[in-house]
Short mmCIF file of C-alpha atoms and ligand atoms in Angstrom, two decimals:
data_model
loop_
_atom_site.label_atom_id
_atom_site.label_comp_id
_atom_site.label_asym_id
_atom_site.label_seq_id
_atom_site.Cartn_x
_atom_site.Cartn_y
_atom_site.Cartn_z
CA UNK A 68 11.20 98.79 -51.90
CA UNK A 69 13.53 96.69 -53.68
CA UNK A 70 13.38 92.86 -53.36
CA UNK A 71 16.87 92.99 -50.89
CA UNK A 72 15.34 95.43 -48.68
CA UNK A 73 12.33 93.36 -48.52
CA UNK A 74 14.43 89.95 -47.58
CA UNK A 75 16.65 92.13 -45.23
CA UNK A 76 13.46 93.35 -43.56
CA UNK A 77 11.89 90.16 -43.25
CA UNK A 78 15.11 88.75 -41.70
CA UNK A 79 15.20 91.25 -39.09
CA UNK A 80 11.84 90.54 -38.18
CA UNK A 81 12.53 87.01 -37.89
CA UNK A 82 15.63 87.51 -35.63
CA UNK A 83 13.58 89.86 -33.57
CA UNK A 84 10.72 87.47 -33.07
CA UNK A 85 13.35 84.58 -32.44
CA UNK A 86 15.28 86.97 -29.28
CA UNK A 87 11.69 87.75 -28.05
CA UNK A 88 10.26 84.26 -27.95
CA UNK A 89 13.58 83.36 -26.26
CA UNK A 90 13.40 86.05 -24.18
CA UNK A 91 10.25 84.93 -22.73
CA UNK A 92 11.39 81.73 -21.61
CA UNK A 93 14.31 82.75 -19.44
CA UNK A 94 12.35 84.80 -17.34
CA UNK A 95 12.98 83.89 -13.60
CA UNK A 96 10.40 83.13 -11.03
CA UNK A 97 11.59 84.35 -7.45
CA UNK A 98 9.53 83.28 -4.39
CA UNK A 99 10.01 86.08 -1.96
CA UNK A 100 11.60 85.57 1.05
CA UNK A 101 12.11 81.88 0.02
CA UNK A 102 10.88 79.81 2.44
CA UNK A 103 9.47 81.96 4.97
CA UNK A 104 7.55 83.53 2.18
CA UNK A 105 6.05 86.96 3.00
CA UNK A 106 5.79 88.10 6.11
CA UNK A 107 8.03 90.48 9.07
CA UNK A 108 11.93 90.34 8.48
CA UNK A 109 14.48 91.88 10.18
CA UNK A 110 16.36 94.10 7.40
CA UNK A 111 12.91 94.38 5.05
CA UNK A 112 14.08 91.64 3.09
CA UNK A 113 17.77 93.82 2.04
CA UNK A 114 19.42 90.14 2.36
CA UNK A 115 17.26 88.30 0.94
CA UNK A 116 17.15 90.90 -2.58
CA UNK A 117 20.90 90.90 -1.90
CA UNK A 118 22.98 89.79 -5.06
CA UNK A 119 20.13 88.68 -7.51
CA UNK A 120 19.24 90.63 -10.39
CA UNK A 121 15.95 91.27 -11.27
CA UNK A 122 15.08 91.95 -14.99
CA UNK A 123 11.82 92.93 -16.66
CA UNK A 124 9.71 90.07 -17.29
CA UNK A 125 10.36 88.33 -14.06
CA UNK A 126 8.08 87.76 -11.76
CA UNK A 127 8.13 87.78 -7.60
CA UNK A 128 6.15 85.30 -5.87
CA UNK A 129 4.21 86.54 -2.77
CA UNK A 130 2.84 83.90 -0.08
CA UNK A 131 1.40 84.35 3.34
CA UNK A 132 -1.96 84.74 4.89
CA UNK A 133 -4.52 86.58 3.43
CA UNK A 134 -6.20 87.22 6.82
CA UNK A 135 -3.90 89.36 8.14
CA UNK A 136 -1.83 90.77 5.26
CA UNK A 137 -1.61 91.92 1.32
CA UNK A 138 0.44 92.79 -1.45
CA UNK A 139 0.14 96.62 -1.61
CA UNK A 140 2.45 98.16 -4.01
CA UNK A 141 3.63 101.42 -3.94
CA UNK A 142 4.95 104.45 -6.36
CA UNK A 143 8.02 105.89 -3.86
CA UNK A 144 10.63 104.59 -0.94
CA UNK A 145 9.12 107.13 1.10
CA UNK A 146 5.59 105.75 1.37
CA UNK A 147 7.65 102.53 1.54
CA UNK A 148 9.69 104.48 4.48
CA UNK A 149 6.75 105.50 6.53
CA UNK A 150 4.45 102.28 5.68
CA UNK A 151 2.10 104.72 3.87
CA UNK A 152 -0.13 103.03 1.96
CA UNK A 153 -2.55 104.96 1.38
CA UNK A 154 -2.57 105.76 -2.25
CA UNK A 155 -1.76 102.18 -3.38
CA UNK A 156 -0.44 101.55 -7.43
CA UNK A 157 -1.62 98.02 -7.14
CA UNK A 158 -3.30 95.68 -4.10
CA UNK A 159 -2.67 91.77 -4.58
CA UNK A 160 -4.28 89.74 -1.74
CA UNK A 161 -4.88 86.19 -2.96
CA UNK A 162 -2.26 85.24 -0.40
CA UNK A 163 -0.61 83.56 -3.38
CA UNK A 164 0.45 86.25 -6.15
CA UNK A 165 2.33 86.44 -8.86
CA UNK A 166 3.74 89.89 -9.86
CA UNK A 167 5.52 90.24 -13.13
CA UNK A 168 7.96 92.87 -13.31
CA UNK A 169 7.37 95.05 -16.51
CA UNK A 170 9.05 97.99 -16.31
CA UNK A 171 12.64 98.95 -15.24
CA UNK A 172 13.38 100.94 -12.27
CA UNK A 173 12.58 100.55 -8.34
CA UNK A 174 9.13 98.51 -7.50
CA UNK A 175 8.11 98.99 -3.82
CA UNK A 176 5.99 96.69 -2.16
CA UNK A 177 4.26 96.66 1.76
CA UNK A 178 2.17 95.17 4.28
CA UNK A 179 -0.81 97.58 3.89
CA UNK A 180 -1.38 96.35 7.61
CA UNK A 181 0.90 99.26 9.57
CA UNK A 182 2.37 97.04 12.70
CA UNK A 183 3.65 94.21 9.68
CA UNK A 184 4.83 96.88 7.70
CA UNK A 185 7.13 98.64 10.40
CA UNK A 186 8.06 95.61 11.66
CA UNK A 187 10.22 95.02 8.19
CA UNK A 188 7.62 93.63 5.57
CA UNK A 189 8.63 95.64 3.14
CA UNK A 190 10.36 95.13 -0.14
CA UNK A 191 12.19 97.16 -2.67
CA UNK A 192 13.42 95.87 -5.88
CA UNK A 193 16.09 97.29 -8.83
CA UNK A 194 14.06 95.85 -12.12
CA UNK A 195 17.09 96.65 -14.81
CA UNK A 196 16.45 96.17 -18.54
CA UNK A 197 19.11 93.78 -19.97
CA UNK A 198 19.10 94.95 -23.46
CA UNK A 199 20.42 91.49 -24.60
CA UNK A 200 17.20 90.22 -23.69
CA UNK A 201 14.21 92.26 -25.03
CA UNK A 202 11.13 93.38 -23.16
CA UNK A 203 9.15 90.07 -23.83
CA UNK A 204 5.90 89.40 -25.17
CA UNK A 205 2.96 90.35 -24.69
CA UNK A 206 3.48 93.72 -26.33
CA UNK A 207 5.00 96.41 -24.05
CA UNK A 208 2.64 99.13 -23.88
CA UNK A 209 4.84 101.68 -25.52
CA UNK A 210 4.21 99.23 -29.00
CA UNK A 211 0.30 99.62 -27.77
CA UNK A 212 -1.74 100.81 -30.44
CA UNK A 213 -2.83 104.01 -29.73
CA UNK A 214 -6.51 104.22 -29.07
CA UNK A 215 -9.13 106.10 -27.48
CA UNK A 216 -9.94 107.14 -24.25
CA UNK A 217 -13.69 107.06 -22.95
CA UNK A 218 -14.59 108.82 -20.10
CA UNK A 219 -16.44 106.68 -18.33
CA UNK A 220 -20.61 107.88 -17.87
CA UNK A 221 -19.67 110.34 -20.20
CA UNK A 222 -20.73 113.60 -18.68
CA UNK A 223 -22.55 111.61 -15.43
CA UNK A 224 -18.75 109.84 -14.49
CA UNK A 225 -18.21 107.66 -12.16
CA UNK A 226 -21.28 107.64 -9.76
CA UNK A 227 -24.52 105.67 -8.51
CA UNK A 228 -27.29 106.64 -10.65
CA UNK A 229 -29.06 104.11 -12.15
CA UNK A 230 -29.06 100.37 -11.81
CA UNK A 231 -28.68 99.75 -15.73
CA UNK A 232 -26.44 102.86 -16.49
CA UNK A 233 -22.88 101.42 -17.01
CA UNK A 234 -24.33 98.13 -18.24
CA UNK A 235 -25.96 100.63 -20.98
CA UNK A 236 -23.43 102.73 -21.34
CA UNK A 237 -20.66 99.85 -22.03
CA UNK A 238 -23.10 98.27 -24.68
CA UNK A 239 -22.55 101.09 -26.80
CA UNK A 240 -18.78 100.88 -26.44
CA UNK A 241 -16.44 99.04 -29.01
CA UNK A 242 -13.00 98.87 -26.85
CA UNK A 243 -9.72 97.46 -28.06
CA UNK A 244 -7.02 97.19 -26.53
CA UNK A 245 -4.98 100.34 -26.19
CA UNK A 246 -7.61 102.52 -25.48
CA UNK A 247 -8.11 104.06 -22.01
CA UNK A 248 -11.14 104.06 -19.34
CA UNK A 249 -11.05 107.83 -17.32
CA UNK A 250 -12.98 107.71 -14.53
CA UNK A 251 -14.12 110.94 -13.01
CA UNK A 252 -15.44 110.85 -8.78
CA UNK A 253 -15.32 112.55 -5.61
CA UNK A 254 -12.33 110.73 -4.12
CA UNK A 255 -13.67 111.17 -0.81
CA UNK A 256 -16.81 109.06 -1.50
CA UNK A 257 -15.81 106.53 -4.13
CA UNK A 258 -13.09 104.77 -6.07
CA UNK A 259 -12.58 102.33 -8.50
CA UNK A 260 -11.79 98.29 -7.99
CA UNK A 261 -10.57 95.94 -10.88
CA UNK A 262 -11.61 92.76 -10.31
CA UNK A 263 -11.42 89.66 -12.17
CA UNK A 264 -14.36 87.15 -11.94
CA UNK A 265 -17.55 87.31 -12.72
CA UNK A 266 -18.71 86.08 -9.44
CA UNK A 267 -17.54 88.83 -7.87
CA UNK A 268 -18.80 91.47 -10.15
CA UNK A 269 -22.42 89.76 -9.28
CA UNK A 270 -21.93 89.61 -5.74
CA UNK A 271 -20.08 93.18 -5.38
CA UNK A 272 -17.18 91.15 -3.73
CA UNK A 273 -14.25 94.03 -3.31
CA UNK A 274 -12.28 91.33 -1.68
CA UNK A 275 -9.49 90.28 -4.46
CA UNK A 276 -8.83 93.69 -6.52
CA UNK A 277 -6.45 93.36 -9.10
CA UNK A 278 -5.92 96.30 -9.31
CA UNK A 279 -6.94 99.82 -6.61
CA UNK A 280 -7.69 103.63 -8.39
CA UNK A 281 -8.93 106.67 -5.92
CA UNK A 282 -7.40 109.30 -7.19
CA UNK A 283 -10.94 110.46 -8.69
CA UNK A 284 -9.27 111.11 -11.72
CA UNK A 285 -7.97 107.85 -13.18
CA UNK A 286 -6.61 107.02 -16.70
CA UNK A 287 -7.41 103.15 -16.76
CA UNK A 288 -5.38 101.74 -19.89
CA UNK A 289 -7.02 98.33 -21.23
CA UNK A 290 -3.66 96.37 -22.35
CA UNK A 291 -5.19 92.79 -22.63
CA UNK A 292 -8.30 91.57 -24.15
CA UNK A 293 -11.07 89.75 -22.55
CA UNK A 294 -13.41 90.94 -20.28
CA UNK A 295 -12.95 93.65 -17.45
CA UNK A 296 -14.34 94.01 -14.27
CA UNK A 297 -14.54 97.62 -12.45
CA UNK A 298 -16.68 98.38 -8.94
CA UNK A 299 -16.72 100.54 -6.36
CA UNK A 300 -15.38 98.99 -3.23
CA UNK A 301 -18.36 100.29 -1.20
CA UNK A 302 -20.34 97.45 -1.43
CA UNK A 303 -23.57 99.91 -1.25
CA UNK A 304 -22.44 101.94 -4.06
CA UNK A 305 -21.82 99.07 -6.06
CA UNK A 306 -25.12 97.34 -5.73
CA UNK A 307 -27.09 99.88 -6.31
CA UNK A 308 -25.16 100.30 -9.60
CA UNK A 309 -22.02 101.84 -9.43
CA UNK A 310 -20.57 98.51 -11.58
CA UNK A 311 -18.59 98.32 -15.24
CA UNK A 312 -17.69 95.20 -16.72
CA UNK A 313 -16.37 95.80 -20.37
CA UNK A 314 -15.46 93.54 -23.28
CA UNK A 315 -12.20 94.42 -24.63
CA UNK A 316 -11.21 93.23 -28.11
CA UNK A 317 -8.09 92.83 -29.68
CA UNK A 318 -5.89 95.62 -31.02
CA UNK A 319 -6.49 96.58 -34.36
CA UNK A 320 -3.21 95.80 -35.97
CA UNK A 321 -0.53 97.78 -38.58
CA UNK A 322 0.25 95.93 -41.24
CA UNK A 323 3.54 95.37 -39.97
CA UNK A 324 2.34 94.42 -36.54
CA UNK A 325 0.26 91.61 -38.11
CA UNK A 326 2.71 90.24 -39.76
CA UNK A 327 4.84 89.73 -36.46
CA UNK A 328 2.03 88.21 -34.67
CA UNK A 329 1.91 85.46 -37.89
CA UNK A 330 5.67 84.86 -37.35
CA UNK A 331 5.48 84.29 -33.71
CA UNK A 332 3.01 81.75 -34.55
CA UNK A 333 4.75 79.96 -36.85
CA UNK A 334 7.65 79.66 -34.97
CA UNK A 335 6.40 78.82 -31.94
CA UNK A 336 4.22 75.71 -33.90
CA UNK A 337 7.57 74.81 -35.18
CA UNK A 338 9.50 74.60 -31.60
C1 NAG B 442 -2.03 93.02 11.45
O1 NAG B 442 -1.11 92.03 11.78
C2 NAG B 442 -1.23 91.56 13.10
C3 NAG B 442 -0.10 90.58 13.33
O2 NAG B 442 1.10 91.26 13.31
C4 NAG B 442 -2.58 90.94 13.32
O3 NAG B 442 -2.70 90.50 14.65
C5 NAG B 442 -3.65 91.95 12.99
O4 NAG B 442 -4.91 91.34 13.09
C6 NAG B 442 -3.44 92.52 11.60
N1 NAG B 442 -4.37 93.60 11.36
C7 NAG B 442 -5.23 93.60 10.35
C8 NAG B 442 -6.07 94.82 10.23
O5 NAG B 442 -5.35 92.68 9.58
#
């Protein structure tokens, strides 16, 4: 590479890094349903979506009661259409959520509690990608190192066994992020929670999930790093065992990769 290709490539990274830390910071917050929050509207919230534009890396703010409702979002308008929530993409039910819109295209969220759902809380939202403003940090998946997928119990899957099994079997495991967790169940007996404290994981609490699998065949991709929390949500099941919590480290980077994390840091010290 000749020294001008080398400046010209360094610029473009630095423009690139500069329109995705701006990027990040004119993402806009929307409470949903404003004031009333979330809860039964006449015209499933059409009005209230009416004439704003949602982009990828906002976020929709859900509030209402836990004790009578959740945040159960869905993959089609027709689940959304018949208040079907049966095979949930994500449950929030903190009562106070924050959902950040990552990917363009139609989100559909419900009630998962049938009379609030067909009486109109129910919400569908156009996510469009502005390509003036970048998919903001951190990394969309698609830039996701490629890693490995581990089936989860190896040839035992996903089921109660022993009390020490996963804790065992996740010892062994060095995970990064971009690699995958497949678990493997009867989808009539089990599923698979993500949870996110500790606490819970101790006391089997199925409660909060972050995020709901049952399809008995899940691809779980690990995008951040940290710790990870997976149970079943029969509290049974999990105490006698059927319990994953997983360290995740951080992406082994490219070269190139590496040397856009170091930018972003230095600009963002300099800001
Ligand atoms: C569903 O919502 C109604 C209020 O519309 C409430 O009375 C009922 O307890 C809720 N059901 C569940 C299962 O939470």
């Amino acid at each position: 590479m000749s020294t001008k290709t080398k400046i010209f490539g360094f610029m473009l990274v630095m423009i690139t890094t500069f329109m995705i830390l701006l990027s990040c910071c004119s993402a806009t917050v929307y409470k949903v349903g404003d004031s009333d929050g979330w809860t039964a509207k006449d015209g499933m919230y059409r009005e209230w979506a009416e004439g704003k534009e949602f982009h990828v890396g906002d976020s929709l703010v859900f509030e209402y009661d836990r004790n009578f409702n959740d945040v159960t979002q869905v993959s089609g308008a027709l689940e959304l259409e018949y208040c079907d929530s049966s095979s949930p993409k994500a449950v929030y039910n903190t009562g106070h959520d924050v959902v950040t819109l990552k990917e363009p295209g139609y989100h559909h969220f419900m009630s998962s509690n049938q009379s609030q759902c067909t009486s109109g809380q129910r919400l569908d939202v156009l996510v469009v990608h502005d390509p003036s403003r970048p998919i903001p940090p951190p990394l969309p998946r698609k830039i996701l190192p490629l890693g490995k997928t581990y089936k989860v119990g190896d040839s035992e899957g996903w089921n109660v066994y022993d009390s020490d099994f996963y804790n065992k079997w996740s010892e062994e495991k060095q995970l990064h992020v971009g690699d995958s967790l497949l678990f493997e169940y009867d989808n009539e007996a089990n599923d698979v929670l993500e949870i996110s404290g500790d606490l819970e994981f101790k006391a089997c609490d199925p409660t909060s999930p972050v995020a709901v699998h049952k399809t008995g065949h899940d691809l779980v991709r690990l995008t951040e790093p940290g710790v990870h929390y997976f149970i079943s949500s029969k509290t049974s099941h999990c105490e006698a065992g059927l319990k994953l919590r997983v360290v995740v480290n951080f992406p082994k980077l490219s070269p190139i990769n590496r040397l856009i994390r170091w930018l972003r840091t230095l600009i963002s010290i300099q800001i």
